[in-house]
């Protein structure tokens, strides 16, 4: 069922088996499996997640390489609802562990100041991350290339950068080290710091030893047309020729709603999980970019499958088995 501010009251007395925070690839995978297991599931999706940046999904088995992230999200959301999951556009503000249930406070729309509380036995954290982009006076110019020829994931898109003239955009000195991995795909690398960090002598020498130019002036504009880069203009007037680029400026984690939950083990901003995506809290699971591991769609989808399956196992094992009563009675009377 598709929920909104107009009909969500119909579900306020429902105790869901699981609430999935995040309607990206991992969250939708979990929801589809939960619904097919016959469990009550609610997906809360804030919108504008990382998957929407994917213009082409070129490394997912069985899909046309030009399939966009938005296409997959639309189809998978429909599938989850068709199988019986509830879906709500909203922002999860807070989660409270009540013992047997979680109270999940959701803000639905900008006018919802107090929020709406839903309850569930299990929680699946699939709210992901959003990549930091270089801030300029004209962010639309950045969006015109981000996700097309200006990439945020080397594992996903390194192949598309093969032997091209590339820029690595880093916000810290440590992030510059991505250049020394990207050189597997192309040696034609220029490093840009967007004026955000100091670069020490050792790093300068390492870049020089590899032949990689370094520019520390802020980025003003990306040049090109129809989402295809041709260069980067800097504040000092320099135009760096480049047909592709890698933004390596870190990510913002959407995990604030979990910070007050006791019993969770963190590694930085990532949650520590076992091989079934369960955190150190028995009733909380974490998927994809929120847990340790590779930030890949294929991994997130597998995490969703595992988490949903483990929740089903837990609930099934604690439930009375269904019996064919008519046969039992007939056998007893013989």
CSV table of C-alpha atoms in Angstrom, one decimal:
chain,number,residue,atom,x,y,z
A,1,UNK,CA,0.0,0.0,0.0
A,2,UNK,CA,1.3,3.4,-0.9
A,3,UNK,CA,1.0,5.6,2.2
A,4,UNK,CA,0.9,9.4,2.5
A,5,UNK,CA,-0.2,12.0,5.0
A,6,UNK,CA,-3.8,11.4,3.8
A,7,UNK,CA,-4.0,7.7,4.6
A,8,UNK,CA,-1.2,6.9,7.0
A,9,UNK,CA,-3.6,6.8,10.0
A,10,UNK,CA,-4.8,3.5,8.8
A,11,UNK,CA,-1.4,2.0,9.8
A,12,UNK,CA,-0.8,3.8,13.1
A,13,UNK,CA,-2.0,0.8,15.1
A,14,UNK,CA,0.0,-1.7,13.1
A,15,UNK,CA,3.1,-3.3,14.6
A,16,UNK,CA,5.2,-4.1,11.6
A,17,UNK,CA,7.5,-7.1,11.5
A,18,UNK,CA,10.1,-4.8,10.1
A,19,UNK,CA,10.5,-1.2,9.1
A,20,UNK,CA,13.0,-0.5,6.3
A,21,UNK,CA,14.6,2.9,6.5
A,22,UNK,CA,15.6,3.7,3.0
A,23,UNK,CA,14.1,2.8,-0.4
A,24,UNK,CA,17.3,2.4,-2.3
A,25,UNK,CA,18.5,-0.9,-3.9
A,26,UNK,CA,19.3,-2.6,-0.6
A,27,UNK,CA,16.1,-1.5,1.2
A,28,UNK,CA,13.9,-2.5,-1.7
A,29,UNK,CA,15.5,-5.9,-1.9
A,30,UNK,CA,14.8,-6.4,1.8
A,31,UNK,CA,11.2,-5.2,1.4
A,32,UNK,CA,10.5,-7.5,-1.5
A,33,UNK,CA,11.8,-10.5,0.3
A,34,UNK,CA,10.0,-9.6,3.6
A,35,UNK,CA,6.7,-9.1,1.7
A,36,UNK,CA,7.1,-12.4,-0.1
A,37,UNK,CA,7.7,-14.1,3.2
A,38,UNK,CA,4.3,-12.9,4.3
A,39,UNK,CA,5.7,-10.4,6.8
A,40,UNK,CA,4.3,-6.9,7.5
A,41,UNK,CA,6.8,-4.4,6.2
A,42,UNK,CA,7.0,-0.6,5.8
A,43,UNK,CA,9.6,1.2,3.6
A,44,UNK,CA,10.3,4.8,4.6
A,45,UNK,CA,12.0,6.6,1.8
A,46,UNK,CA,13.3,10.2,2.0
A,47,UNK,CA,14.1,10.5,-1.7
A,48,UNK,CA,17.2,11.8,-3.6
A,49,UNK,CA,19.4,8.9,-2.5
A,50,UNK,CA,22.7,7.8,-4.0
A,51,UNK,CA,21.1,5.4,-6.5
A,52,UNK,CA,19.4,8.3,-8.3
A,53,UNK,CA,22.9,9.6,-9.4
A,54,UNK,CA,23.5,6.4,-11.4
A,55,UNK,CA,22.8,7.2,-15.1
A,56,UNK,CA,24.0,3.8,-16.2
A,57,UNK,CA,24.2,0.6,-14.2
A,58,UNK,CA,27.0,-1.1,-16.1
A,59,UNK,CA,28.1,-3.8,-13.8
A,60,UNK,CA,24.8,-5.5,-12.6
A,61,UNK,CA,24.2,-8.9,-14.0
A,62,UNK,CA,21.3,-9.3,-16.4
A,63,UNK,CA,20.5,-5.6,-16.9
A,64,UNK,CA,21.1,-3.5,-20.0
A,65,UNK,CA,24.2,-1.5,-19.2
A,66,UNK,CA,22.3,1.7,-20.0
A,67,UNK,CA,19.7,1.0,-17.3
A,68,UNK,CA,19.5,4.0,-14.9
A,69,UNK,CA,19.2,3.9,-11.2
A,70,UNK,CA,15.9,5.7,-11.3
A,71,UNK,CA,14.4,3.0,-13.6
A,72,UNK,CA,15.4,0.2,-11.1
A,73,UNK,CA,14.0,2.1,-8.1
A,74,UNK,CA,10.7,2.8,-9.8
A,75,UNK,CA,10.2,-0.9,-10.8
A,76,UNK,CA,11.4,-2.3,-7.5
A,77,UNK,CA,9.2,0.1,-5.5
A,78,UNK,CA,6.2,-1.1,-7.5
A,79,UNK,CA,7.2,-4.7,-7.0
A,80,UNK,CA,7.5,-4.3,-3.3
A,81,UNK,CA,4.1,-2.7,-3.0
A,82,UNK,CA,2.5,-5.3,-5.3
A,83,UNK,CA,3.9,-8.0,-3.1
A,84,UNK,CA,2.3,-6.4,-0.1
A,85,UNK,CA,4.8,-3.9,1.5
A,86,UNK,CA,3.7,-0.5,2.6
A,87,UNK,CA,5.7,2.5,1.2
A,88,UNK,CA,5.9,6.0,2.7
A,89,UNK,CA,7.8,9.1,1.5
A,90,UNK,CA,9.2,10.6,4.7
A,91,UNK,CA,12.3,11.3,6.8
A,92,UNK,CA,13.1,9.1,9.8
A,93,UNK,CA,14.1,11.5,12.5
A,94,UNK,CA,14.5,9.2,15.5
A,95,UNK,CA,14.3,5.5,16.6
A,96,UNK,CA,13.6,4.5,20.2
A,97,UNK,CA,14.2,0.9,21.4
A,98,UNK,CA,11.1,0.1,23.5
A,99,UNK,CA,12.2,-3.5,24.3
A,100,UNK,CA,10.1,-5.7,22.1
A,101,UNK,CA,9.4,-3.0,19.5
A,102,UNK,CA,11.0,0.1,18.0
A,103,UNK,CA,9.2,3.4,17.9
A,104,UNK,CA,10.2,5.0,14.6
A,105,UNK,CA,9.4,8.7,14.3
A,106,UNK,CA,8.9,9.9,10.7
A,107,UNK,CA,8.4,13.4,9.4
A,108,UNK,CA,6.0,13.3,6.4
A,109,UNK,CA,6.4,16.5,4.4
A,110,UNK,CA,7.7,19.9,5.3
A,111,UNK,CA,4.6,20.9,7.3
A,112,UNK,CA,4.8,17.8,9.6
A,113,UNK,CA,6.5,19.4,12.7
A,114,UNK,CA,5.6,16.8,15.3
A,115,UNK,CA,6.2,13.7,13.2
A,116,UNK,CA,4.3,10.4,13.1
A,117,UNK,CA,5.4,7.3,15.0
A,118,UNK,CA,5.2,3.8,13.6
A,119,UNK,CA,6.2,0.6,15.4
A,120,UNK,CA,8.0,-2.6,14.4
A,121,UNK,CA,9.7,-5.6,15.8
A,122,UNK,CA,12.8,-5.3,13.6
A,123,UNK,CA,14.6,-2.4,12.0
A,124,UNK,CA,16.6,-2.5,8.7
A,125,UNK,CA,18.9,0.5,8.3
A,126,UNK,CA,19.3,1.1,4.5
A,127,UNK,CA,19.4,4.9,4.4
A,128,UNK,CA,22.8,5.0,2.8
A,129,UNK,CA,25.1,7.9,2.1
A,130,UNK,CA,25.3,10.8,-0.2
A,131,UNK,CA,28.6,11.8,-1.8
A,132,UNK,CA,30.0,15.2,-1.2
A,133,UNK,CA,30.4,17.3,-4.4
A,134,UNK,CA,32.6,20.3,-5.0
A,135,UNK,CA,30.5,23.4,-4.1
A,136,UNK,CA,30.5,26.2,-6.6
A,137,UNK,CA,28.4,29.3,-7.2
A,138,UNK,CA,26.5,27.3,-9.9
A,139,UNK,CA,25.7,23.9,-8.6
A,140,UNK,CA,23.5,23.0,-11.5
A,141,UNK,CA,26.7,23.1,-13.6
A,142,UNK,CA,28.1,20.4,-11.3
A,143,UNK,CA,24.9,18.3,-11.5
A,144,UNK,CA,25.1,18.5,-15.3
A,145,UNK,CA,28.2,16.2,-15.2
A,146,UNK,CA,28.0,14.3,-11.8
A,147,UNK,CA,26.9,10.8,-12.5
A,148,UNK,CA,27.7,11.1,-16.2
A,149,UNK,CA,31.4,11.7,-17.0
A,150,UNK,CA,32.1,13.0,-13.5
A,151,UNK,CA,32.1,9.9,-11.2
A,152,UNK,CA,32.1,9.2,-7.5
A,153,UNK,CA,32.9,5.5,-7.5
A,154,UNK,CA,36.0,4.1,-9.1
A,155,UNK,CA,34.9,0.5,-8.7
A,156,UNK,CA,31.7,1.2,-10.6
A,157,UNK,CA,33.1,3.5,-13.2
A,158,UNK,CA,36.8,3.0,-13.6
A,159,UNK,CA,36.3,1.1,-16.8
A,160,UNK,CA,34.6,4.2,-18.3
A,161,UNK,CA,37.7,6.3,-17.5
A,162,UNK,CA,40.1,4.0,-19.3
A,163,UNK,CA,43.1,6.0,-20.7
A,164,UNK,CA,41.1,9.3,-20.6
A,165,UNK,CA,42.4,12.6,-19.3
A,166,UNK,CA,41.0,12.6,-15.8
A,167,UNK,CA,40.8,14.9,-12.8
A,168,UNK,CA,40.8,13.6,-9.2
A,169,UNK,CA,39.0,16.1,-7.0
A,170,UNK,CA,40.0,15.7,-3.3
A,171,UNK,CA,39.0,17.6,-0.2
A,172,UNK,CA,41.8,16.3,2.0
A,173,UNK,CA,45.4,15.4,1.4
A,174,UNK,CA,44.6,11.7,2.2
A,175,UNK,CA,41.9,11.7,-0.4
A,176,UNK,CA,44.5,12.5,-3.1
A,177,UNK,CA,45.7,8.9,-2.7
A,178,UNK,CA,42.8,7.9,-5.0
A,179,UNK,CA,45.0,9.0,-7.9
A,180,UNK,CA,47.4,6.2,-7.2
A,181,UNK,CA,44.6,3.7,-7.5
A,182,UNK,CA,42.9,5.3,-10.5
A,183,UNK,CA,46.2,5.0,-12.4
A,184,UNK,CA,45.2,1.3,-13.0
A,185,UNK,CA,42.7,2.7,-15.4
A,186,UNK,CA,44.4,5.8,-16.7
A,187,UNK,CA,47.8,7.5,-16.1
A,188,UNK,CA,46.6,10.8,-17.4
A,189,UNK,CA,45.6,12.3,-14.1
A,190,UNK,CA,45.5,15.8,-12.7
A,191,UNK,CA,44.7,16.4,-9.1
A,192,UNK,CA,42.5,19.3,-7.9
A,193,UNK,CA,42.0,20.3,-4.3
A,194,UNK,CA,39.3,23.0,-4.9
A,195,UNK,CA,41.2,25.1,-2.4
A,196,UNK,CA,40.1,22.9,0.5
A,197,UNK,CA,43.4,21.5,1.9
A,198,UNK,CA,47.1,22.0,2.4
A,199,UNK,CA,49.3,19.6,0.5
A,200,UNK,CA,52.6,18.6,2.2
A,201,UNK,CA,56.0,18.2,0.6
A,202,UNK,CA,55.9,14.4,0.6
A,203,UNK,CA,52.6,14.3,-1.3
A,204,UNK,CA,53.8,16.9,-3.7
A,205,UNK,CA,56.8,14.9,-4.4
A,206,UNK,CA,54.8,11.7,-4.9
A,207,UNK,CA,52.6,13.4,-7.4
A,208,UNK,CA,55.6,14.8,-9.2
A,209,UNK,CA,57.2,11.3,-9.3
A,210,UNK,CA,54.1,10.0,-11.1
A,211,UNK,CA,53.8,13.0,-13.4
A,212,UNK,CA,50.4,14.1,-12.0
A,213,UNK,CA,49.9,17.9,-12.0
A,214,UNK,CA,48.4,19.5,-8.9
A,215,UNK,CA,46.2,22.6,-8.9
A,216,UNK,CA,45.0,24.1,-5.6
A,217,UNK,CA,42.8,26.9,-6.9
A,218,UNK,CA,39.0,26.5,-6.4
A,219,UNK,CA,36.9,25.1,-9.2
A,220,UNK,CA,34.7,27.7,-10.9
A,221,UNK,CA,33.1,25.7,-13.7
A,222,UNK,CA,33.0,22.4,-15.5
A,223,UNK,CA,33.2,22.7,-19.3
A,224,UNK,CA,31.6,20.4,-21.9
A,225,UNK,CA,28.2,19.7,-23.4
A,226,UNK,CA,25.4,17.1,-23.2
A,227,UNK,CA,26.8,15.8,-19.9
A,228,UNK,CA,30.3,15.1,-21.4
A,229,UNK,CA,33.2,16.9,-19.8
A,230,UNK,CA,35.9,18.7,-21.7
A,231,UNK,CA,37.6,20.5,-19.0
A,232,UNK,CA,37.6,22.3,-15.6
A,233,UNK,CA,37.9,26.0,-15.1
A,234,UNK,CA,39.6,27.2,-11.9
A,235,UNK,CA,39.4,30.5,-10.1
A,236,UNK,CA,42.9,31.6,-11.2
A,237,UNK,CA,41.8,31.3,-14.8
A,238,UNK,CA,43.4,28.0,-15.5
A,239,UNK,CA,41.4,25.5,-17.6
A,240,UNK,CA,42.5,21.9,-17.1
A,241,UNK,CA,41.7,19.7,-20.0
A,242,UNK,CA,39.8,16.6,-18.9
A,243,UNK,CA,37.1,14.3,-20.4
A,244,UNK,CA,36.3,12.5,-17.1
A,245,UNK,CA,36.8,12.9,-13.4
A,246,UNK,CA,36.6,11.2,-10.0
A,247,UNK,CA,35.2,13.1,-7.0
A,248,UNK,CA,36.8,11.7,-3.9
A,249,UNK,CA,35.6,14.1,-1.2
A,250,UNK,CA,33.9,11.7,1.2
A,251,UNK,CA,30.3,11.1,2.0
A,252,UNK,CA,27.5,12.2,4.4
A,253,UNK,CA,26.0,9.3,6.2
A,254,UNK,CA,22.3,9.1,6.9
A,255,UNK,CA,22.6,7.3,10.2
A,256,UNK,CA,21.7,10.0,12.8
A,257,UNK,CA,18.5,8.2,13.9
A,258,UNK,CA,20.6,5.3,15.2
A,259,UNK,CA,23.0,7.3,17.3
A,260,UNK,CA,21.0,6.9,20.5
A,261,UNK,CA,20.5,3.2,20.3
A,262,UNK,CA,22.5,1.2,22.8
A,263,UNK,CA,24.3,-1.9,21.8
A,264,UNK,CA,25.4,-0.9,18.4
A,265,UNK,CA,29.1,-1.2,17.4
A,266,UNK,CA,30.5,1.4,15.0
A,267,UNK,CA,33.6,1.5,12.9
A,268,UNK,CA,33.7,5.2,12.1
A,269,UNK,CA,30.3,5.9,10.6
A,270,UNK,CA,29.8,2.3,9.5
A,271,UNK,CA,27.9,-0.2,11.5
A,272,UNK,CA,29.6,-3.5,12.3
A,273,UNK,CA,27.5,-6.5,11.1
A,274,UNK,CA,27.8,-10.3,10.8
A,275,UNK,CA,27.5,-12.2,7.6
A,276,UNK,CA,23.7,-11.9,7.6
A,277,UNK,CA,23.8,-8.1,7.8
A,278,UNK,CA,22.8,-8.1,11.5
A,279,UNK,CA,24.4,-5.5,13.7
A,280,UNK,CA,25.5,-6.0,17.3
A,281,UNK,CA,21.8,-5.3,18.3
A,282,UNK,CA,19.7,-8.4,17.8
A,283,UNK,CA,16.9,-6.7,16.1
A,284,UNK,CA,18.7,-4.1,13.9
A,285,UNK,CA,20.2,-4.9,10.5
A,286,UNK,CA,22.3,-2.6,8.3
A,287,UNK,CA,22.7,-2.8,4.5
A,288,UNK,CA,24.9,-1.4,1.8
A,289,UNK,CA,26.8,1.8,2.4
A,290,UNK,CA,25.9,1.9,6.1
A,291,UNK,CA,27.9,-1.2,6.9
A,292,UNK,CA,31.5,-2.1,6.4
A,293,UNK,CA,32.3,-3.4,3.0
A,294,UNK,CA,32.1,-2.5,-0.7
A,295,UNK,CA,29.7,0.3,-1.7
A,296,UNK,CA,28.1,-1.5,-4.6
A,297,UNK,CA,24.6,-2.1,-5.7
A,298,UNK,CA,25.1,-5.8,-6.0
A,299,UNK,CA,26.4,-6.0,-2.4
A,300,UNK,CA,23.4,-3.9,-1.1
A,301,UNK,CA,20.9,-6.1,-2.9
A,302,UNK,CA,22.5,-9.2,-1.4
A,303,UNK,CA,22.5,-7.6,2.1
A,304,UNK,CA,18.8,-6.9,1.7
A,305,UNK,CA,18.2,-10.6,0.9
A,306,UNK,CA,20.2,-11.7,3.8
A,307,UNK,CA,18.6,-9.4,6.4
A,308,UNK,CA,15.0,-10.2,5.3
A,309,UNK,CA,15.7,-13.9,5.3
A,310,UNK,CA,17.3,-13.8,8.8
A,311,UNK,CA,14.3,-11.8,10.2
A,312,UNK,CA,11.9,-14.4,8.6
A,313,UNK,CA,13.9,-17.2,10.2
A,314,UNK,CA,13.7,-15.6,13.6
A,315,UNK,CA,10.0,-15.0,13.4
A,316,UNK,CA,9.3,-18.4,11.9
A,317,UNK,CA,11.2,-20.2,14.6
A,318,UNK,CA,9.3,-18.4,17.3
A,319,UNK,CA,5.9,-19.1,15.8
A,320,UNK,CA,3.7,-22.1,16.0
A,321,UNK,CA,3.9,-24.3,12.9
A,322,UNK,CA,0.9,-24.4,10.6
A,323,UNK,CA,-0.7,-27.9,10.6
A,324,UNK,CA,-3.2,-29.6,8.3
A,325,UNK,CA,-5.8,-30.0,11.0
A,326,UNK,CA,-8.2,-32.0,8.9
A,327,UNK,CA,-5.6,-34.7,8.3
A,328,UNK,CA,-4.6,-34.8,11.9
A,329,UNK,CA,-8.3,-35.4,13.0
A,330,UNK,CA,-8.8,-38.0,10.3
A,331,UNK,CA,-5.7,-39.9,11.4
A,332,UNK,CA,-6.7,-39.8,15.0
A,333,UNK,CA,-10.1,-41.3,14.3
A,334,UNK,CA,-8.7,-44.3,12.3
